[in-house]
Tab-separated table of N, CA and C in Angstrom:
chain	number	residue	atom	x	y	z
A	1	GLN	N	122.110	213.222	129.231
A	1	GLN	CA	121.722	213.668	128.152
A	1	GLN	C	121.183	212.919	127.368
A	2	VAL	N	119.981	213.230	126.639
A	2	VAL	CA	119.481	212.424	125.398
A	2	VAL	C	119.290	213.709	124.428
A	3	GLN	N	119.967	212.682	122.886
A	3	GLN	CA	119.725	213.331	121.646
A	3	GLN	C	118.530	213.062	121.224
A	4	LEU	N	117.828	213.737	120.360
A	4	LEU	CA	116.881	213.329	119.606
A	4	LEU	C	117.133	213.763	118.269
A	5	VAL	N	117.015	212.944	117.156
A	5	VAL	CA	116.994	213.697	115.661
A	5	VAL	C	115.927	213.061	114.969
A	6	GLU	N	115.096	213.914	114.164
A	6	GLU	CA	114.011	213.292	113.596
A	6	GLU	C	114.533	213.279	111.873
A	7	SER	N	114.199	212.574	111.148
A	7	SER	CA	114.130	212.742	109.415
A	7	SER	C	112.762	211.897	109.200
A	8	GLY	N	112.965	212.574	107.301
A	8	GLY	CA	111.966	211.508	106.927
A	8	GLY	C	110.950	212.826	106.386
A	9	GLY	N	110.592	214.289	106.775
A	9	GLY	CA	110.141	215.188	106.019
A	9	GLY	C	110.276	215.603	104.964
A	10	GLY	N	109.091	216.081	104.408
A	10	GLY	CA	109.059	216.536	102.937
A	10	GLY	C	108.261	216.734	102.476
A	11	LEU	N	107.950	216.901	100.839
A	11	LEU	CA	106.686	217.539	100.723
A	11	LEU	C	105.973	216.597	100.020
A	12	VAL	N	104.930	216.233	99.723
A	12	VAL	CA	103.941	215.460	99.655
A	12	VAL	C	102.479	215.790	99.136
A	13	GLN	N	101.862	215.119	98.132
A	13	GLN	CA	100.685	215.589	97.319
A	13	GLN	C	99.206	214.947	98.525
A	14	ALA	N	98.383	215.684	98.630
A	14	ALA	CA	97.029	215.162	99.447
A	14	ALA	C	97.089	213.873	99.246
A	15	GLY	N	96.907	213.162	100.261
A	15	GLY	CA	96.349	211.755	100.213
A	15	GLY	C	97.272	210.906	99.812
A	16	GLY	N	98.452	211.385	100.152
A	16	GLY	CA	100.138	210.309	100.241
A	16	GLY	C	99.952	209.992	101.613
A	17	SER	N	101.321	209.903	101.691
A	17	SER	CA	102.352	209.047	102.738
A	17	SER	C	103.290	209.768	103.064
A	18	LEU	N	103.768	209.599	104.454
A	18	LEU	CA	105.174	209.980	104.937
A	18	LEU	C	105.715	209.017	106.525
A	19	ARG	N	107.021	208.724	106.277
A	19	ARG	CA	107.355	208.089	107.738
A	19	ARG	C	108.401	208.798	108.512
A	20	LEU	N	107.923	209.272	109.574
A	20	LEU	CA	108.869	209.788	109.936
A	20	LEU	C	109.704	209.124	111.199
A	21	SER	N	110.947	209.407	111.254
A	21	SER	CA	111.930	208.791	112.286
A	21	SER	C	112.255	209.509	112.958
A	22	CYS	N	112.587	208.863	114.549
A	22	CYS	CA	113.104	209.866	115.949
A	22	CYS	C	114.361	208.711	116.023
A	23	ALA	N	115.614	209.375	115.952
A	23	ALA	CA	116.658	208.467	116.830
A	23	ALA	C	117.094	208.742	117.717
A	24	ALA	N	116.599	208.068	118.769
A	24	ALA	CA	117.669	208.782	120.273
A	24	ALA	C	119.213	208.271	120.576
A	25	SER	N	119.819	209.168	121.327
A	25	SER	CA	121.226	208.347	121.290
A	25	SER	C	121.836	209.317	123.183
A	26	GLY	N	122.281	208.710	123.793
A	26	GLY	CA	123.003	209.291	124.751
A	26	GLY	C	122.026	208.529	125.916
A	27	ARG	N	121.668	209.190	127.202
A	27	ARG	CA	121.298	208.466	128.366
A	27	ARG	C	120.004	207.796	128.292
A	28	THR	N	119.626	206.896	126.694
A	28	THR	CA	118.251	206.586	126.622
A	28	THR	C	117.482	205.979	127.407
A	29	PHE	N	117.957	205.145	128.325
A	29	PHE	CA	117.233	204.549	129.411
A	29	PHE	C	116.346	204.925	130.282
A	30	SER	N	117.124	206.391	130.281
A	30	SER	CA	116.543	207.674	131.325
A	30	SER	C	114.602	208.053	130.542
A	31	ILE	N	114.538	207.475	129.471
A	31	ILE	CA	113.580	208.162	128.822
A	31	ILE	C	112.184	207.152	128.971
A	32	ALA	N	111.290	207.618	129.703
A	32	ALA	CA	110.322	207.332	130.121
A	32	ALA	C	108.808	207.568	129.512
A	33	ALA	N	108.524	208.153	128.428
A	33	ALA	CA	107.947	208.242	127.483
A	33	ALA	C	108.485	209.522	126.258
A	34	MET	N	107.663	209.012	124.889
A	34	MET	CA	108.070	209.806	123.741
A	34	MET	C	106.614	210.140	123.284
A	35	ALA	N	106.979	211.325	122.288
A	35	ALA	CA	106.135	211.424	121.503
A	35	ALA	C	106.395	212.191	120.538
A	36	TRP	N	105.183	212.692	119.654
A	36	TRP	CA	105.450	213.345	118.350
A	36	TRP	C	104.511	214.449	118.382
A	37	PHE	N	105.130	216.035	118.282
A	37	PHE	CA	104.648	216.819	118.446
A	37	PHE	C	104.217	217.768	116.961
A	38	ARG	N	103.742	219.063	116.332
A	38	ARG	CA	103.472	219.636	115.698
A	38	ARG	C	103.008	220.981	115.866
A	39	GLN	N	103.826	221.722	114.761
A	39	GLN	CA	103.411	222.981	115.073
A	39	GLN	C	103.600	223.586	113.792
A	40	ALA	N	102.178	224.338	113.403
A	40	ALA	CA	102.015	225.025	112.423
A	40	ALA	C	102.396	226.629	112.057
A	41	PRO	N	102.730	227.171	110.966
A	41	PRO	CA	103.190	228.444	111.715
A	41	PRO	C	101.839	229.381	111.916
A	42	GLY	N	102.189	230.121	112.830
A	42	GLY	CA	101.172	230.877	113.669
A	42	GLY	C	100.269	230.295	114.778
A	43	LYS	N	100.540	228.958	115.079
A	43	LYS	CA	99.742	228.221	115.611
A	43	LYS	C	100.786	227.552	116.865
A	44	GLU	N	100.486	227.370	117.936
A	44	GLU	CA	100.851	226.495	119.115
A	44	GLU	C	101.608	225.258	118.746
A	45	ARG	N	102.354	224.585	119.455
A	45	ARG	CA	102.936	223.482	119.399
A	45	ARG	C	101.486	222.305	119.913
A	46	GLU	N	101.280	221.370	119.317
A	46	GLU	CA	100.327	220.571	119.160
A	46	GLU	C	100.742	218.846	119.462
A	47	PHE	N	100.224	218.263	120.166
A	47	PHE	CA	100.586	216.965	120.550
A	47	PHE	C	99.915	216.290	119.260
A	48	VAL	N	100.354	215.060	118.902
A	48	VAL	CA	100.353	214.327	117.422
A	48	VAL	C	99.970	212.983	118.157
A	49	ALA	N	100.985	212.119	118.820
A	49	ALA	CA	101.058	211.155	119.149
A	49	ALA	C	102.093	210.450	120.362
A	50	GLY	N	101.806	209.606	121.031
A	50	GLY	CA	102.739	209.251	121.832
A	50	GLY	C	102.513	208.245	122.588
A	51	PHE	N	103.807	207.985	123.531
A	51	PHE	CA	103.331	206.292	124.476
A	51	PHE	C	104.029	206.447	125.569
A	52	ARG	N	103.834	205.770	126.882
A	52	ARG	CA	104.755	205.629	127.898
A	52	ARG	C	105.800	204.275	127.468
A	53	ARG	N	106.618	204.223	127.645
A	53	ARG	CA	107.604	203.178	127.294
A	53	ARG	C	107.243	201.502	128.419
A	54	SER	N	106.770	201.832	129.425
A	54	SER	CA	106.408	201.127	130.282
A	54	SER	C	104.953	200.317	129.990
A	55	GLU	N	104.347	200.865	129.163
A	55	GLU	CA	102.898	200.542	128.589
A	55	GLU	C	103.068	200.317	127.025
A	56	SER	N	102.059	199.205	126.619
A	56	SER	CA	101.604	198.750	125.497
A	56	SER	C	100.736	200.067	124.459
A	57	ASN	N	99.875	200.826	125.487
A	57	ASN	CA	99.148	201.886	125.014
A	57	ASN	C	99.765	203.126	124.067
A	58	THR	N	98.892	203.218	122.658
A	58	THR	CA	99.917	204.446	122.575
A	58	THR	C	98.704	205.431	122.135
A	59	TYR	N	98.829	206.972	122.068
A	59	TYR	CA	97.761	207.786	122.454
A	59	TYR	C	97.800	209.102	121.372
A	60	TYR	N	96.903	209.322	120.609
A	60	TYR	CA	96.335	210.355	119.532
A	60	TYR	C	96.209	211.342	119.357
A	61	ALA	N	95.939	212.419	118.606
A	61	ALA	CA	95.277	213.317	118.754
A	61	ALA	C	94.195	213.169	117.953
A	62	ASP	N	92.730	213.411	118.451
A	62	ASP	CA	91.935	213.432	117.806
A	62	ASP	C	91.671	213.596	115.884
A	63	SER	N	92.671	214.386	115.525
A	63	SER	CA	92.722	214.655	114.355
A	63	SER	C	93.423	214.063	113.530
A	64	VAL	N	94.403	213.335	113.804
A	64	VAL	CA	95.064	211.824	113.408
A	64	VAL	C	94.804	210.416	113.729
A	65	LYS	N	93.678	210.773	114.199
A	65	LYS	CA	93.462	208.968	114.434
A	65	LYS	C	92.863	208.336	113.727
A	66	GLY	N	93.338	207.298	112.857
A	66	GLY	CA	93.011	206.178	111.844
A	66	GLY	C	93.720	206.579	110.722
A	67	ARG	N	94.852	207.604	111.265
A	67	ARG	CA	95.490	207.979	109.399
A	67	ARG	C	96.419	207.949	109.955
A	68	PHE	N	97.423	208.071	111.082
A	68	PHE	CA	98.810	208.107	111.785
A	68	PHE	C	99.109	206.593	112.598
A	69	THR	N	100.320	206.125	112.410
A	69	THR	CA	100.440	205.172	113.886
A	69	THR	C	102.105	205.809	114.019
A	70	ILE	N	102.070	205.652	115.623
A	70	ILE	CA	103.366	205.494	116.301
A	70	ILE	C	103.898	204.163	116.664
A	71	SER	N	105.128	204.057	116.275
A	71	SER	CA	105.627	202.679	116.874
A	71	SER	C	106.949	203.155	117.338
A	72	ARG	N	107.370	201.738	117.810
A	72	ARG	CA	108.968	202.141	118.097
A	72	ARG	C	110.036	200.861	118.163
A	73	ASP	N	110.786	200.835	117.584
A	73	ASP	CA	112.107	200.056	117.732
A	73	ASP	C	113.333	200.307	118.739
A	74	ASN	N	112.941	199.290	119.896
A	74	ASN	CA	113.845	199.263	121.160
A	74	ASN	C	115.132	198.860	120.605
A	75	ALA	N	115.527	197.964	119.788
A	75	ALA	CA	116.824	197.866	119.664
A	75	ALA	C	117.278	199.047	118.704
A	76	ARG	N	116.832	199.590	117.960
A	76	ARG	CA	117.553	200.820	117.418
A	76	ARG	C	117.203	202.244	117.866
A	77	ASN	N	116.267	202.467	119.238
A	77	ASN	CA	116.431	203.528	120.009
A	77	ASN	C	115.576	204.667	119.081
A	78	THR	N	114.684	203.885	118.092
A	78	THR	CA	114.011	204.501	117.162
A	78	THR	C	112.508	204.675	117.379
A	79	VAL	N	111.891	205.813	117.481
A	79	VAL	CA	111.059	205.655	117.138
A	79	VAL	C	110.155	206.245	115.681
A	80	TYR	N	109.268	206.052	115.084
A	80	TYR	CA	108.446	206.072	113.825
A	80	TYR	C	106.738	206.891	113.952
A	81	LEU	N	106.718	207.649	112.803
A	81	LEU	CA	105.080	208.255	112.914
A	81	LEU	C	105.173	207.724	111.738
A	82	GLN	N	104.200	206.646	111.296
A	82	GLN	CA	103.841	206.584	109.811
A	82	GLN	C	102.558	207.396	109.789
A	83	MET	N	102.587	208.333	108.514
A	83	MET	CA	101.765	209.288	108.685
A	83	MET	C	100.787	208.765	107.311
A	84	ASN	N	99.266	208.481	107.150
A	84	ASN	CA	98.691	207.844	105.857
A	84	ASN	C	97.553	208.885	105.396
A	85	SER	N	97.194	209.070	104.338
A	85	SER	CA	95.953	209.894	103.926
A	85	SER	C	96.041	211.389	104.336
A	86	LEU	N	97.421	211.720	103.986
A	86	LEU	CA	97.883	213.172	104.305
A	86	LEU	C	96.879	214.249	104.083
A	87	LYS	N	96.653	215.120	104.460
A	87	LYS	CA	95.940	216.634	104.527
A	87	LYS	C	97.278	217.638	104.589
A	88	PRO	N	96.258	218.906	103.825
A	88	PRO	CA	97.163	220.140	103.849
A	88	PRO	C	97.258	220.381	105.076
A	89	GLU	N	96.031	220.495	106.090
A	89	GLU	CA	96.286	220.859	107.126
A	89	GLU	C	97.040	220.016	108.255
A	90	ASP	N	97.615	219.266	107.853
A	90	ASP	CA	98.995	218.435	108.600
A	90	ASP	C	100.253	219.170	108.607
A	91	THR	N	100.121	220.022	107.323
A	91	THR	CA	101.543	220.594	107.170
A	91	THR	C	101.961	221.723	108.337
A	92	ALA	N	103.421	221.239	108.705
A	92	ALA	CA	103.486	221.792	110.089
A	92	ALA	C	104.799	221.102	110.351
A	93	VAL	N	105.695	221.622	110.908
A	93	VAL	CA	106.848	221.359	111.613
A	93	VAL	C	106.747	220.421	112.519
A	94	TYR	N	107.449	219.060	112.591
A	94	TYR	CA	107.264	217.837	113.302
A	94	TYR	C	108.502	217.563	114.354
A	95	TYR	N	107.855	217.414	115.741
A	95	TYR	CA	109.021	217.480	116.481
A	95	TYR	C	108.791	216.110	117.018
A	96	CYS	N	110.008	215.455	117.612
A	96	CYS	CA	110.022	214.302	118.444
A	96	CYS	C	110.022	214.959	120.024
A	97	ALA	N	109.543	214.130	120.917
A	97	ALA	CA	109.702	214.662	122.228
A	97	ALA	C	109.951	213.698	123.174
A	98	GLY	N	111.265	213.489	124.525
A	98	GLY	CA	111.297	212.247	125.500
A	98	GLY	C	111.275	212.946	126.617
A	99	SER	N	110.729	212.455	127.278
A	99	SER	CA	110.142	212.396	129.128
A	99	SER	C	110.931	211.663	129.882
A	100	SER	N	111.639	212.018	130.706
A	100	SER	CA	112.307	211.331	131.951
A	100	SER	C	111.244	211.204	133.005
A	101	TYR	N	109.974	211.752	132.839
A	101	TYR	CA	109.322	211.733	133.996
A	101	TYR	C	108.220	210.335	134.040
A	102	LEU	N	108.592	209.072	134.818
A	102	LEU	CA	107.831	208.229	134.887
A	102	LEU	C	105.984	208.477	134.910
A	103	SER	N	105.467	209.728	135.164
A	103	SER	CA	104.020	209.993	134.974
A	103	SER	C	103.737	210.882	134.181
A	104	GLN	N	104.518	211.248	133.037
A	104	GLN	CA	104.250	211.752	131.863
A	104	GLN	C	103.342	211.469	131.606
A	105	ALA	N	102.204	212.374	131.298
A	105	ALA	CA	101.189	212.646	130.642
A	105	ALA	C	101.705	212.368	129.321
A	106	PRO	N	101.841	211.679	128.310
A	106	PRO	CA	101.937	211.591	126.916
A	106	PRO	C	101.605	212.922	125.909
A	107	ALA	N	100.318	213.192	126.230
A	107	ALA	CA	99.513	214.432	125.246
A	107	ALA	C	99.922	215.668	125.731
A	108	SER	N	100.396	216.176	127.288
A	108	SER	CA	100.812	217.198	127.739
A	108	SER	C	102.224	217.442	127.053
A	109	ARG	N	102.159	218.789	126.856
A	109	ARG	CA	103.702	219.396	126.067
A	109	ARG	C	104.820	219.341	127.901
A	110	VAL	N	103.995	219.766	128.691
A	110	VAL	CA	104.447	220.083	130.045
A	110	VAL	C	105.249	218.973	130.521
A	111	GLY	N	106.321	218.578	130.750
A	111	GLY	CA	107.210	217.916	131.253
A	111	GLY	C	108.736	217.255	130.247
A	112	TYR	N	108.171	217.276	129.041
A	112	TYR	CA	108.927	216.456	128.085
A	112	TYR	C	110.196	217.682	128.248
A	113	ASP	N	111.471	216.949	128.513
A	113	ASP	CA	112.542	217.593	128.697
A	113	ASP	C	113.358	217.450	127.638
A	114	TYR	N	113.254	216.606	126.817
A	114	TYR	CA	114.081	216.608	125.275
A	114	TYR	C	113.503	216.879	124.379
A	115	TRP	N	113.999	217.628	123.351
A	115	TRP	CA	113.126	217.828	122.121
A	115	TRP	C	114.358	217.638	120.785
A	116	GLY	N	113.669	217.374	119.782
A	116	GLY	CA	114.531	217.223	118.453
A	116	GLY	C	114.533	218.825	117.725
A	117	GLN	N	115.154	218.547	116.795
A	117	GLN	CA	115.104	219.601	116.371
A	117	GLN	C	113.782	220.335	115.193
A	118	GLY	N	113.274	218.976	114.882
A	118	GLY	CA	112.157	218.851	113.976
A	118	GLY	C	112.210	218.822	112.865
A	119	THR	N	111.600	218.233	111.877
A	119	THR	CA	111.378	218.124	110.415
A	119	THR	C	110.003	218.677	109.729
A	120	GLN	N	110.364	219.594	108.637
A	120	GLN	CA	109.018	220.126	107.896
A	120	GLN	C	107.916	219.036	107.268
A	121	VAL	N	106.965	218.975	107.267
A	121	VAL	CA	106.353	217.927	106.593
A	121	VAL	C	104.696	219.388	105.557
A	122	THR	N	105.255	219.154	104.304
A	122	THR	CA	104.691	220.031	103.625
A	122	THR	C	103.351	218.835	102.524
A	123	VAL	N	102.558	219.219	103.189
A	123	VAL	CA	101.228	218.801	102.208
A	123	VAL	C	100.643	219.400	101.153
A	124	SER	N	100.616	219.313	99.951
A	124	SER	CA	100.150	220.157	99.064
A	124	SER	C	98.555	219.641	98.587
A	125	SER	N	97.779	220.693	98.506
A	125	SER	CA	96.312	220.269	97.755
A	125	SER	C	96.262	220.008	96.746
């Protein structure tokens, strides 16, 4: 099993920045891909950013390209999401996700078998 714990959410004004962290523990060697998703009230959970561990490529939703950056610290088993130029429409609960499938498509919600509890990000206008 893998446990994922997010932190770093909060309230920020539009144009501000936040950095989310996702600490993984347990059988972390089994993780093949990791991603951030978000879910706003009344909306479906959507992909934000992700990567496969075997690759250097990173993937982003069009809505966050150029503003958000996903990164990893393998020594700390931690994934980060740096969020800049935040907008009110970025307000959501942000979830960290991990997949044990080698063929996991990073942007697909299907296949992720590990999820964190979520951290709230609120952007005020």
